[in-house]
Short mmCIF file of C-alpha atoms in Angstrom, two decimals:
data_model
loop_
_atom_site.label_atom_id
_atom_site.label_comp_id
_atom_site.label_asym_id
_atom_site.label_seq_id
_atom_site.Cartn_x
_atom_site.Cartn_y
_atom_site.Cartn_z
CA GLU A 1 -4.27 -10.52 -12.57
CA THR A 2 -4.06 -6.87 -11.38
CA GLU A 3 -6.41 -5.48 -14.01
CA GLN A 4 -9.51 -5.96 -11.82
CA THR A 5 -7.97 -3.86 -9.03
CA ILE A 6 -6.87 -1.19 -11.49
CA ARG A 7 -10.33 -1.05 -13.07
CA LYS A 8 -11.81 -0.60 -9.58
CA ALA A 9 -9.54 2.40 -9.05
CA LEU A 10 -10.77 3.81 -12.35
CA ALA A 11 -14.38 3.14 -11.29
CA ILE A 12 -14.03 5.13 -8.06
CA GLY A 13 -12.60 8.19 -9.77
CA ALA A 14 -9.14 7.76 -11.29
CA ASP A 15 -8.89 9.32 -14.77
CA GLU A 16 -6.33 6.93 -16.20
CA ALA A 17 -4.14 4.05 -15.08
CA ILE A 18 -0.65 2.80 -15.81
CA ARG A 19 0.41 -0.79 -15.22
CA VAL A 20 4.02 -1.85 -15.45
CA ASN A 21 4.17 -5.23 -17.18
CA ALA A 22 6.46 -6.89 -14.62
CA GLU A 23 6.41 -9.24 -11.68
CA PRO A 24 7.44 -7.28 -8.56
CA VAL A 25 10.49 -8.94 -7.07
CA ASP A 26 11.53 -6.54 -4.31
CA SER A 27 10.76 -3.09 -2.94
CA TYR A 28 13.62 -1.43 -4.83
CA PHE A 29 12.37 -2.77 -8.16
CA VAL A 30 8.82 -1.55 -7.42
CA ALA A 31 10.08 1.89 -6.32
CA ASN A 32 12.25 2.17 -9.43
CA GLN A 33 9.30 1.45 -11.72
CA ILE A 34 7.02 3.93 -9.93
CA ALA A 35 9.74 6.60 -9.97
CA LYS A 36 10.21 6.18 -13.73
CA VAL A 37 6.48 6.60 -14.40
CA ALA A 38 6.20 9.52 -11.96
CA LYS A 39 9.20 11.31 -13.49
CA GLU A 40 7.69 11.07 -16.98
CA GLY A 41 4.32 12.28 -15.70
CA ALA A 42 5.78 15.19 -13.66
CA TYR A 43 3.15 14.74 -10.93
CA ASP A 44 2.76 17.25 -8.09
CA LEU A 45 1.29 14.79 -5.62
CA ILE A 46 1.81 11.05 -5.44
CA LEU A 47 -0.45 9.12 -3.08
CA MET A 48 0.70 5.65 -2.15
CA GLY A 49 -0.29 3.10 0.42
CA ARG A 50 1.66 3.02 3.65
CA GLU A 51 2.76 -0.53 2.91
CA SER A 52 1.97 -3.14 0.30
CA ILE A 53 0.62 -6.63 0.64
CA ASP A 54 3.54 -8.16 -1.23
CA PHE A 55 6.60 -7.06 0.71
CA ILE A 56 5.02 -5.27 3.71
CA GLY A 57 8.12 -3.17 4.19
CA GLY A 58 6.50 0.25 4.19
CA ILE A 59 9.52 1.66 2.38
CA VAL A 60 8.53 2.05 -1.27
CA HIS A 61 7.18 5.61 -0.88
CA GLY A 62 10.38 6.72 0.82
CA MET A 63 12.49 5.13 -1.89
CA VAL A 64 10.43 6.78 -4.63
CA GLY A 65 10.84 10.12 -2.84
CA GLU A 66 14.61 9.68 -2.75
CA MET A 67 14.76 8.65 -6.42
CA LEU A 68 12.73 11.71 -7.46
CA GLY A 69 14.30 14.16 -4.98
CA MET A 70 10.89 14.79 -3.35
CA PRO A 71 9.88 14.82 0.30
CA SER A 72 8.01 11.72 1.41
CA LEU A 73 5.70 11.68 4.44
CA SER A 74 4.17 8.63 6.08
CA PRO A 75 1.80 7.54 7.54
CA VAL A 76 -0.48 10.34 6.30
CA MET A 77 -3.96 10.20 7.80
CA GLN A 78 -5.32 13.58 6.69
CA LEU A 79 -4.49 15.69 3.64
CA ASP A 80 -5.63 19.19 2.67
CA VAL A 81 -4.12 20.78 -0.44
CA ASP A 82 -4.38 24.55 -0.85
CA GLY A 83 -2.61 25.87 -3.93
CA ASN A 84 1.03 24.81 -3.79
CA THR A 85 0.97 23.84 -0.10
CA ALA A 86 -0.41 20.77 1.62
CA LYS A 87 -1.29 20.32 5.27
CA VAL A 88 -1.00 16.76 6.52
CA ALA A 89 -1.66 14.96 9.75
CA ARG A 90 0.23 11.81 10.55
CA GLU A 91 0.23 9.38 13.39
CA ILE A 92 3.28 9.33 15.65
CA GLU A 93 4.08 7.66 18.94
CA GLY A 94 1.68 9.11 21.50
CA GLY A 95 -0.39 11.33 19.21
CA LYS A 96 -0.64 13.13 15.89
CA GLU A 97 1.79 15.43 14.11
CA TYR A 98 0.58 18.25 11.86
CA LEU A 99 2.90 19.32 9.04
CA GLU A 100 2.94 21.66 6.06
CA VAL A 101 4.78 20.69 2.90
CA GLU A 102 5.24 22.33 -0.49
CA LEU A 103 4.21 20.42 -3.60
CA PRO A 104 5.50 18.18 -5.12
CA PHE A 105 5.69 15.44 -2.48
CA ILE A 106 4.79 11.82 -1.84
CA ALA A 107 2.34 10.66 0.81
CA GLY A 108 2.28 7.13 2.19
CA CYS A 109 -1.39 7.02 3.21
CA GLN A 110 -3.27 4.99 5.80
CA GLU A 111 -6.83 5.03 7.12
CA PRO A 112 -8.89 7.16 7.37
CA ILE A 113 -7.53 8.89 4.22
CA ALA A 114 -7.17 5.54 2.45
CA GLU A 115 -10.62 4.18 3.23
CA TRP A 116 -12.08 1.47 1.04
CA LYS A 117 -14.59 2.79 -1.45
CA ILE A 118 -17.23 0.83 -3.32
CA PRO A 119 -17.72 1.91 -6.93
CA ASN A 120 -21.23 2.68 -8.15
CA MET A 121 -22.65 1.26 -11.39
CA ARG A 122 -21.98 4.46 -13.35
CA GLY A 123 -18.34 4.38 -12.27
CA ILE A 124 -18.01 0.71 -13.19
CA MET A 125 -19.41 1.34 -16.66
CA SER A 126 -17.23 4.42 -17.27
CA ALA A 127 -14.10 2.55 -16.08
CA ARG A 128 -14.35 0.27 -19.11
CA SER A 129 -13.64 3.16 -21.47
CA LYS A 130 -10.90 4.84 -19.40
CA PRO A 131 -7.35 4.21 -20.58
CA LEU A 132 -5.24 1.48 -18.95
CA ASN A 133 -1.74 2.03 -20.30
CA VAL A 134 0.53 -1.00 -20.06
CA ILE A 135 4.24 -0.21 -20.19
CA GLU A 136 7.30 -2.43 -20.08
CA PRO A 137 9.59 -2.23 -17.03
CA ASP A 138 12.50 0.19 -17.05
CA ASN A 139 15.05 -2.49 -16.19
CA ASN A 140 15.43 -5.57 -14.07
CA ASP A 141 17.70 -3.96 -11.49
CA VAL A 142 16.92 -6.28 -8.59
CA LYS A 143 18.78 -5.64 -5.32
CA THR A 144 17.67 -8.72 -3.39
CA SER A 145 17.09 -12.40 -3.99
CA LEU A 146 15.23 -15.06 -2.08
CA GLY A 147 17.70 -17.18 -0.14
CA LEU A 148 15.40 -19.49 1.77
CA TYR A 149 11.75 -19.79 2.53
CA ASP A 150 10.45 -21.87 5.45
CA LEU A 151 6.88 -22.52 6.43
CA PRO A 152 5.99 -21.89 10.07
CA PRO A 153 5.81 -25.01 12.23
CA ALA A 154 2.54 -26.91 12.16
CA LYS A 155 0.13 -26.06 14.96
CA GLY A 156 -0.44 -28.62 17.67
CA ALA A 157 -3.65 -30.48 18.35
CA VAL A 158 -6.64 -28.62 19.75
CA ASN A 159 -8.01 -29.73 23.11
CA LEU A 160 -11.75 -29.03 23.33
CA ILE A 161 -13.19 -28.73 26.83
CA ASP A 162 -16.91 -28.85 27.54
CA ALA A 163 -18.24 -25.47 28.70
CA ASP A 164 -19.71 -27.09 31.81
CA ASN A 165 -16.34 -28.46 32.91
CA VAL A 166 -14.60 -25.30 34.17
CA GLY A 167 -12.45 -27.24 36.64
CA GLU A 168 -10.75 -29.24 33.89
CA LEU A 169 -10.11 -26.04 31.92
CA VAL A 170 -8.55 -24.30 34.93
CA ASP A 171 -6.40 -27.38 35.62
CA LEU A 172 -5.18 -27.49 32.00
CA LEU A 173 -4.38 -23.77 32.00
CA LYS A 174 -2.45 -24.08 35.25
CA ASN A 175 -0.50 -27.22 34.51
CA ASP A 176 -0.21 -27.60 30.73
CA ALA A 177 -0.36 -24.11 29.21
#
């Protein structure tokens, strides 16, 4: 089910893609798989999202950095690489922080550096011939397990008030809200 997203990445400019043939079960497992692939590829710069839609922890890039012995910066909003040095800007409480870091390093990116891009037709067609390497997971070293999952409570009934009846709305807001 992830192939469509991976092909889109290839269509907007990635040269090749690697997919680990595993169901992500926790952030540690995901970080471990990425670290294995990154170690074998000996990459100088690893760009990751600030947080994922599955676990929303915002910690995978830091874990990968620790596993590889590389610095990890997040949330990176601007990136300029010049030779073996990168200048980054990241958002902090009350402003922006500007840093310099030697390659290799890992960047947990957020907008505007991670803006959505729409692939053009040429990119879509070329993505079909670019390699999508599927590898098996390194191990199933899972550090967490799901103990309980509860749905949020059901929402109450909606009370619609006619736009011409402002008095009733004010009364409800004062007394019932």
